[in-house]
Coordinates of C-alpha atoms and ligand atoms in Angstrom, one line a residue:
X1 CA 65.6 92.5 107.5
X2 CA 64.0 94.5 105.4
X3 CA 64.5 97.9 104.4
X4 CA 63.0 101.2 104.8
X5 CA 62.6 102.7 101.8
X6 CA 62.9 106.1 103.5
X7 CA 66.6 105.0 104.1
X8 CA 67.3 104.5 100.4
X9 CA 65.8 108.5 100.0
X10 CA 67.9 110.0 102.7
X11 CA 70.9 108.4 100.6
X12 CA 70.0 109.2 97.5
X13 CA 69.4 113.2 98.8
X14 CA 73.0 113.1 100.4
X15 CA 74.3 112.3 96.8
X16 CA 71.8 113.9 95.1
X17 CA 74.0 116.8 93.8
X18 CA 77.4 115.3 92.6
X19 CA 75.0 112.7 90.9
X20 CA 73.1 114.6 88.9
X21 CA 76.2 117.1 87.4
X22 CA 77.7 113.6 86.5
X23 CA 74.5 112.9 85.1
X24 CA 73.9 115.6 83.0
X25 CA 77.4 115.6 81.8
X26 CA 77.3 112.4 80.2
X27 CA 73.9 112.7 79.1
X28 CA 74.2 115.7 76.9
X29 CA 77.5 114.0 75.6
X30 CA 75.2 111.5 74.6
X31 CA 72.5 113.1 73.1
X32 CA 75.0 115.4 71.1
X33 CA 76.1 111.6 69.7
X34 CA 72.7 110.9 68.8
X35 CA 72.0 108.2 71.3
X36 CA 68.1 107.8 73.1
X37 CA 68.7 108.8 76.9
X38 CA 65.6 107.8 77.9
X39 CA 65.4 104.8 75.6
X40 CA 68.8 103.3 77.2
X41 CA 67.6 104.2 81.1
X42 CA 64.4 102.3 80.1
X43 CA 66.5 99.4 78.9
X44 CA 69.0 99.4 81.8
X45 CA 66.0 99.7 84.4
X46 CA 64.4 96.4 83.0
X47 CA 67.7 94.1 82.9
X48 CA 66.9 91.9 85.6
X49 CA 70.4 89.4 87.0
X50 CA 68.9 86.3 89.1
X51 CA 70.7 85.3 92.5
X52 CA 71.3 81.9 92.7
X53 CA 70.4 80.8 96.5
X54 CA 73.7 78.9 97.0
X55 CA 75.5 82.1 96.8
X56 CA 74.8 84.4 99.8
X57 CA 77.0 82.6 102.2
X58 CA 80.4 82.7 102.2
X59 CA 82.2 79.5 99.5
X60 CA 85.0 77.9 100.1
X61 CA 87.7 75.8 98.2
X62 CA 88.6 72.3 98.6
X63 CA 90.9 73.3 101.3
X64 CA 89.2 75.4 103.9
X65 CA 86.0 77.2 104.3
X66 CA 86.0 80.4 106.2
X67 CA 82.1 81.1 107.1
X68 CA 81.5 84.7 107.4
X69 CA 78.6 85.7 109.9
X70 CA 75.1 86.4 109.5
X71 CA 74.8 83.9 106.6
X72 CA 71.1 82.9 106.0
X73 CA 70.3 79.5 107.3
X74 CA 67.2 78.8 106.0
X75 CA 65.5 79.1 102.1
X76 CA 63.5 81.7 103.9
X77 CA 66.5 83.6 105.1
X78 CA 68.5 83.3 101.5
X79 CA 65.0 84.9 99.9
X80 CA 65.3 87.6 102.6
X81 CA 69.1 88.4 101.2
X82 CA 67.6 88.8 97.6
X83 CA 65.1 91.0 98.6
X84 CA 67.6 93.1 100.3
X85 CA 69.4 93.5 97.3
X86 CA 66.7 94.0 95.2
X87 CA 65.5 96.3 97.4
X88 CA 68.9 98.2 97.1
X89 CA 69.4 98.0 93.1
X90 CA 66.1 97.2 91.6
X91 CA 67.4 94.8 90.0
X92 CA 68.1 91.6 91.8
X93 CA 64.0 90.2 91.2
X94 CA 64.4 87.0 90.8
X95 CA 66.4 84.2 92.8
X96 CA 67.2 80.5 91.3
X97 CA 66.9 77.4 93.7
X98 CA 69.1 75.0 93.6
X99 CA 67.7 71.2 94.3
X100 CA 68.5 69.4 97.1
X101 CA 70.5 72.6 99.1
X102 CA 67.4 74.7 98.9
X103 CA 64.0 72.9 99.3
X104 CA 60.9 74.5 99.7
X105 CA 59.1 72.7 102.0
X106 CA 56.0 74.8 101.6
X107 CA 56.0 75.9 98.1
X108 CA 53.2 78.4 98.9
X109 CA 54.5 80.3 101.8
X110 CA 58.2 80.4 100.2
X111 CA 55.9 81.7 96.8
X112 CA 54.5 84.5 98.8
X113 CA 57.3 85.2 100.9
X114 CA 59.1 86.0 97.6
X115 CA 56.4 88.2 96.4
X116 CA 56.4 90.2 99.6
X117 CA 60.3 91.1 98.2
X118 CA 59.1 91.5 94.7
X119 CA 60.9 88.3 93.6
X120 CA 60.1 85.4 91.5
X121 CA 61.5 82.5 90.9
X122 CA 63.9 82.0 88.2
X123 CA 65.6 78.7 86.6
X124 CA 65.7 76.1 89.3
X125 CA 69.0 73.6 89.2
X126 CA 69.0 70.0 89.7
X127 CA 72.3 68.3 91.4
X128 CA 73.4 64.9 90.6
X129 CA 77.5 66.1 91.7
X130 CA 77.1 65.2 95.2
X131 CA 75.4 62.5 96.8
X132 CA 72.9 62.9 99.4
X133 CA 72.7 61.6 103.1
X134 CA 69.9 59.0 102.4
X135 CA 71.2 57.6 98.9
X136 CA 71.3 54.5 98.0
X137 CA 73.4 54.4 94.8
X138 CA 76.4 56.7 94.1
X139 CA 77.3 59.3 91.7
X140 CA 80.7 59.0 91.9
X141 CA 81.1 57.5 88.2
X142 CA 78.8 60.2 86.7
X143 CA 74.7 60.2 86.9
X144 CA 72.8 60.8 83.4
X145 CA 75.6 59.2 81.6
X146 CA 76.5 56.3 84.4
X147 CA 76.8 52.8 83.1
X148 CA 74.3 51.6 85.4
X149 CA 70.5 52.2 84.6
X150 CA 69.7 52.3 87.9
X151 CA 72.1 55.5 88.4
X152 CA 70.7 56.9 85.6
X153 CA 66.8 56.0 86.4
X154 CA 68.1 58.1 89.7
X155 CA 69.3 60.9 88.5
X156 CA 66.3 61.4 86.0
X157 CA 64.2 61.4 88.6
X158 CA 65.8 63.5 90.9
X159 CA 65.5 66.1 87.8
X160 CA 61.8 65.5 87.0
X161 CA 61.4 66.1 90.8
X162 CA 63.4 69.7 90.5
X163 CA 60.7 70.7 87.8
X164 CA 58.0 69.7 89.9
X165 CA 59.4 72.0 92.8
X166 CA 60.2 74.5 90.3
X167 CA 56.5 74.5 89.1
X168 CA 54.9 74.8 92.0
X169 CA 56.9 78.3 92.4
X170 CA 56.6 79.5 89.1
X171 CA 59.9 78.5 87.7
X172 CA 60.1 78.3 83.8
X173 CA 63.2 76.7 83.2
X174 CA 65.6 73.7 84.4
X175 CA 69.3 74.2 84.6
X176 CA 71.2 70.7 83.6
X177 CA 74.6 71.0 84.7
X178 CA 76.3 67.6 84.9
X179 CA 79.6 66.9 86.9
X180 CA 79.8 63.5 84.6
X181 CA 83.5 62.7 83.6
X182 CA 86.8 61.0 83.8
X183 CA 89.7 61.4 85.6
X184 CA 91.6 59.2 83.7
X185 CA 92.4 58.5 79.5
X186 CA 90.3 55.0 78.8
X187 CA 88.4 55.0 81.8
X188 CA 85.0 55.6 79.9
X189 CA 83.5 55.6 75.9
X190 CA 83.1 58.7 75.0
X191 CA 80.4 57.6 72.4
X192 CA 78.7 55.7 75.1
X193 CA 78.7 57.8 77.6
X194 CA 77.1 60.8 75.2
X195 CA 74.4 58.5 74.4
X196 CA 73.5 57.6 77.7
X197 CA 73.5 60.7 78.5
X198 CA 70.9 61.9 75.7
X199 CA 68.9 58.9 76.5
X200 CA 68.1 60.4 80.1
X201 CA 67.9 63.8 78.8
X202 CA 65.1 62.9 76.3
X203 CA 63.2 61.4 79.4
X204 CA 63.4 64.5 81.5
X205 CA 62.6 66.4 78.3
X206 CA 59.2 64.4 78.0
X207 CA 58.5 65.6 81.9
X208 CA 59.5 69.3 80.7
X209 CA 55.8 71.4 80.9
X210 CA 55.2 73.0 77.5
X211 CA 55.8 76.2 78.6
X212 CA 59.0 75.4 80.3
X213 CA 62.8 75.9 78.6
X214 CA 65.7 73.4 79.0
X215 CA 69.2 74.9 79.8
X216 CA 72.0 72.4 79.2
X217 CA 75.6 73.6 80.6
X218 CA 78.9 73.1 79.5
X219 CA 82.3 72.5 81.1
X220 CA 85.6 71.4 79.9
X221 CA 87.1 70.1 83.0
X222 CA 86.2 69.7 87.0
X223 CA 85.5 68.1 89.0
X224 CA 87.0 65.5 86.7
X225 CA 90.2 66.2 84.9
X226 CA 90.4 64.2 81.8
X227 CA 87.1 64.6 80.3
X228 CA 83.5 66.1 80.9
X229 CA 80.6 64.6 78.9
X230 CA 79.3 68.2 78.1
X231 CA 82.4 69.6 77.7
X232 CA 81.6 72.6 75.2
X233 CA 79.0 74.6 73.7
X234 CA 79.0 72.0 70.7
X235 CA 78.3 68.8 72.4
X236 CA 75.5 71.3 74.6
X237 CA 74.1 72.1 71.2
X238 CA 74.3 69.1 69.7
X239 CA 72.1 67.8 72.9
X240 CA 69.6 70.6 72.5
X241 CA 69.3 70.4 69.0
X242 CA 68.6 66.3 69.3
X243 CA 66.2 67.1 72.4
X244 CA 64.3 69.6 70.6
X245 CA 62.9 73.6 70.8
X246 CA 62.5 73.7 74.7
X247 CA 66.3 72.8 74.9
X248 CA 68.9 75.6 74.9
X249 CA 72.3 76.0 75.8
X250 CA 73.8 77.4 78.9
X251 CA 76.9 79.5 78.8
X252 CA 78.9 79.9 82.3
X253 CA 81.5 82.4 81.7
X254 CA 84.1 80.5 84.1
X255 CA 83.5 77.0 81.9
X256 CA 85.9 78.1 79.2
X257 CA 89.2 77.2 78.8
X258 CA 91.8 80.7 79.4
X259 CA 91.3 82.5 76.3
X260 CA 88.5 81.2 74.6
X261 CA 86.6 83.7 72.3
X262 CA 83.1 83.3 74.3
X263 CA 81.6 86.3 72.4
X264 CA 81.6 84.6 69.4
X265 CA 80.2 81.0 70.7
X266 CA 77.2 83.9 72.6
X267 CA 77.4 84.9 68.3
X268 CA 76.9 81.9 66.9
X269 CA 74.6 80.1 69.4
X270 CA 72.0 83.1 69.3
X271 CA 72.4 83.2 65.1
X272 CA 70.9 79.3 65.5
X273 CA 68.6 80.4 68.2
X274 CA 70.1 77.9 71.3
X275 CA 71.4 80.5 73.0
X276 CA 68.9 80.3 76.8
X277 CA 70.6 80.9 79.8
X278 CA 73.9 82.6 80.9
X279 CA 76.0 82.3 84.2
X280 CA 77.7 85.2 85.3
X281 CA 81.4 85.5 87.3
X282 CA 84.9 86.1 86.2
X283 CA 88.1 84.0 86.3
X284 CA 91.7 84.5 85.9
X285 CA 92.4 80.5 85.7
X286 CA 89.3 78.5 85.4
X287 CA 86.0 78.2 87.5
X288 CA 87.0 80.7 89.6
X289 CA 83.3 82.4 90.2
X290 CA 85.1 85.5 90.9
X291 CA 83.0 88.9 91.1
X292 CA 81.8 89.5 87.9
X293 CA 84.1 92.2 85.5
X294 CA 86.7 92.0 88.5
X295 CA 89.3 90.4 86.0
X296 CA 88.4 90.9 82.3
X297 CA 86.0 93.7 81.9
X298 CA 86.8 94.4 78.2
X299 CA 86.1 90.9 77.6
X300 CA 82.7 90.8 79.2
X301 CA 82.0 94.1 77.5
X302 CA 82.8 91.9 74.2
X303 CA 80.3 89.6 75.4
X304 CA 77.6 91.7 75.6
X305 CA 78.5 93.7 72.2
X306 CA 77.1 90.3 71.1
X307 CA 74.3 89.6 73.8
X308 CA 72.9 93.2 72.7
X309 CA 73.6 92.4 68.9
X310 CA 71.6 89.3 69.3
X311 CA 68.8 90.9 71.6
X312 CA 68.2 94.1 69.0
X313 CA 68.3 92.5 65.6
X314 CA 64.6 92.4 64.7
X315 CA 65.1 89.1 62.9
X316 CA 66.4 87.1 66.0
X317 CA 65.5 83.8 66.8
X318 CA 66.7 83.7 70.0
X319 CA 64.2 83.8 73.3
X320 CA 65.6 86.8 75.6
X321 CA 67.9 84.7 77.7
X322 CA 68.0 84.1 81.5
X323 CA 70.6 86.3 83.0
X324 CA 72.3 84.6 86.7
X325 CA 74.9 85.2 88.5
X326 CA 77.2 82.0 89.0
X327 CA 79.6 83.1 92.2
X328 CA 81.5 82.0 95.0
X329 CA 82.3 84.4 97.6
X330 CA 85.3 83.0 99.5
X331 CA 86.6 86.5 101.1
X332 CA 84.2 89.7 99.9
X333 CA 80.9 89.9 101.9
X334 CA 78.8 87.8 99.6
X335 CA 75.9 90.7 99.4
X336 CA 78.5 93.4 99.2
X337 CA 80.1 91.0 96.0
X338 CA 76.8 90.3 94.6
X339 CA 76.0 94.3 94.3
X340 CA 79.4 94.4 92.6
X341 CA 78.5 91.9 90.1
X342 CA 75.1 93.3 89.0
X343 CA 76.4 96.6 88.7
X344 CA 79.5 95.0 86.6
X345 CA 76.8 93.0 84.3
X346 CA 74.9 96.6 83.7
X347 CA 77.9 98.7 83.3
X348 CA 79.0 95.8 80.2
X349 CA 75.2 96.0 79.2
X350 CA 74.9 100.1 78.4
X351 CA 78.6 100.1 76.9
X352 CA 77.0 97.7 74.5
X353 CA 74.3 99.8 74.0
X354 CA 76.7 102.9 72.6
X355 CA 77.9 100.8 70.4
X356 CA 77.1 102.6 66.8
X357 CA 76.1 99.6 65.1
X358 CA 75.9 101.2 61.4
X359 CA 79.5 102.8 61.9
X360 CA 80.5 99.5 63.4
X361 CA 78.8 97.5 60.6
X362 CA 80.3 99.9 57.8
X363 CA 83.9 99.8 59.1
X364 CA 83.3 95.8 59.1
X365 CA 82.3 95.7 55.5
X366 CA 85.2 97.7 54.2
X367 CA 87.9 95.8 56.6
X368 CA 88.4 98.5 58.3
X369 CA 90.0 96.6 61.4
X370 CA 91.2 100.2 62.9
X371 CA 87.7 102.3 62.5
X372 CA 86.0 99.2 64.2
X373 CA 88.2 99.2 67.3
X374 CA 87.8 102.9 67.5
X375 CA 83.9 102.4 67.5
X376 CA 84.1 99.6 70.2
X377 CA 86.4 101.3 72.7
X378 CA 84.8 104.9 72.1
X379 CA 81.7 102.8 73.8
X380 CA 83.8 101.1 76.2
X381 CA 85.7 103.6 77.4
X382 CA 82.8 105.8 78.3
X383 CA 81.7 106.0 81.9
X384 CA 78.3 104.8 81.8
X385 CA 77.9 104.7 85.8
X386 CA 76.3 107.9 86.2
X387 CA 73.3 106.3 83.7
X388 CA 72.9 103.1 85.7
X389 CA 73.1 105.3 88.6
X390 CA 70.2 107.0 87.3
X391 CA 68.0 104.1 86.2
X392 CA 68.4 102.9 89.9
X393 CA 67.2 106.5 91.4
X394 CA 64.2 106.2 89.0
X395 CA 63.3 103.2 90.1
X396 CA 63.4 103.8 93.7
X397 CA 66.8 102.2 94.2
X398 CA 70.1 103.4 96.0
X399 CA 72.3 105.8 94.0
X400 CA 75.2 104.1 95.0
X401 CA 74.1 100.6 96.8
X402 CA 77.8 99.6 98.6
X403 CA 77.8 102.9 100.1
X404 CA 74.1 102.4 101.6
X405 CA 75.1 98.5 102.7
X406 CA 78.0 99.7 104.2
X407 CA 76.5 103.2 105.7
X408 CA 73.3 100.7 106.9
X409 CA 75.5 98.1 108.5
X410 CA 74.0 95.4 107.1
X411 CA 75.7 93.1 107.7
X412 CA 76.0 93.9 111.5
X413 CA 72.6 93.9 111.7
X414 CA 72.2 90.8 110.1
X415 CA 74.6 88.9 112.3
X416 CA 72.8 90.3 115.3
X417 CA 69.9 88.9 113.7
X418 CA 71.6 85.5 112.9
X419 CA 74.1 84.9 115.1
X420 CA 78.2 84.9 114.1
X421 CA 78.0 81.1 113.2
X422 CA 75.8 80.5 110.4
X423 CA 76.3 78.3 107.5
X424 CA 73.9 78.8 104.5
X425 CA 73.8 75.3 102.5
X426 CA 75.3 75.2 98.9
X427 CA 79.4 74.7 98.0
Ligands
LIG501 C1 78.9 74.7 88.8 C2 78.4 75.3 87.8 C3 76.6 75.1 87.7 C4 76.3 75.5 89.4 C5 77.3 74.6 90.1 C6 77.0 75.1 92.0 O1 80.3 74.8 88.3 O2 78.6 76.4 87.8 O3 75.9 76.0 87.2 O4 75.3 74.8 89.6 O5 78.5 74.9 90.0
LIG502 MN1 76.8 77.6 86.0
LIG503 MN1 80.5 77.1 87.7

């Protein structure tokens, strides 16, 4: 389904007056406070967040999966869904593929289809956490860290294959997330598992084109519950440092134990120039993969405060990170959820742009904790929604994405097109 641009214009026209008064109000206030509103709007518009190809269907838990209707049944339909999101918000201009869930059979055709929707291909993701139907060796006891060299070889070759698929599509990064780990104390030699992983990653790294990056994702537990080979940012950083300058760490918000200070991890990694990729989601307990900003919006703001600091610092050695939503949708319509997630990311980003850095630094130097909090929360408590809407309007997108999505009955149309019982590949 392709969205007629006129429908967006009609929607914007209806909301115009209300939007305009809200926007003038905040723009005036920010100008009085010394902000350059045009500069902020340009930054908001420039932030593009990749959508993973596995987030467009209804996700499941280990108990069940309640499929929604009209789910994309092919890669082409997934691209159409991301294209739809991008048409509505002009902020989701990239798609991230998971191989082999989404192997492009005809890369050229897939690439030109994506282009029709104004989309590019973000990082490609390998999958060594599931055995494929025709697979002779099993990843049950690990992949890149496996005790059996033949299994490691299989996993290495798969990653090299994923790079090749990515090259044909114009991707510039490979994300490696390993499920490798153990469930029981004593099951594995930690040192050997790390060394084997490093050796395997070295081989993959050799196959990485010069202008590519490798993102190493960490996770403390799950699917195994005692140990994980790449359990935390320190392990990821150690591997990335040993591999070389094309290797970076990837922070997935859900891959931390409750109450971990993620903003501090972000600060350290950016200081070292090693933050390559970022997966957004939200959680209450673990890797819940809930809508971004639905549980801990203040934490998201604090994380963005460090990200903005790292991105705007002229002395920064960190490349621009690759942004992606990594979520699962068990309850909400996946497309609505993704629209909400993109909005939440933009809200936190914009609020972080409003932090008065000079005043904050002065407060810090004076050890004035009260003033530091005042400064941060002054930015956080600013309702920046009209700014984001204005940036969208200027880009030709909808003032209120969810309202437009609902008014146009998009899901109903997708069900008519694809049927009620389609199931998309992914988790
Ligand atoms: C993992 C991890 C990876 C994602 C898979 C589907 O928990 O977050 O990034 O590829 O889920
Ligand atoms: Mn992830
Ligand atoms: Mn995850």
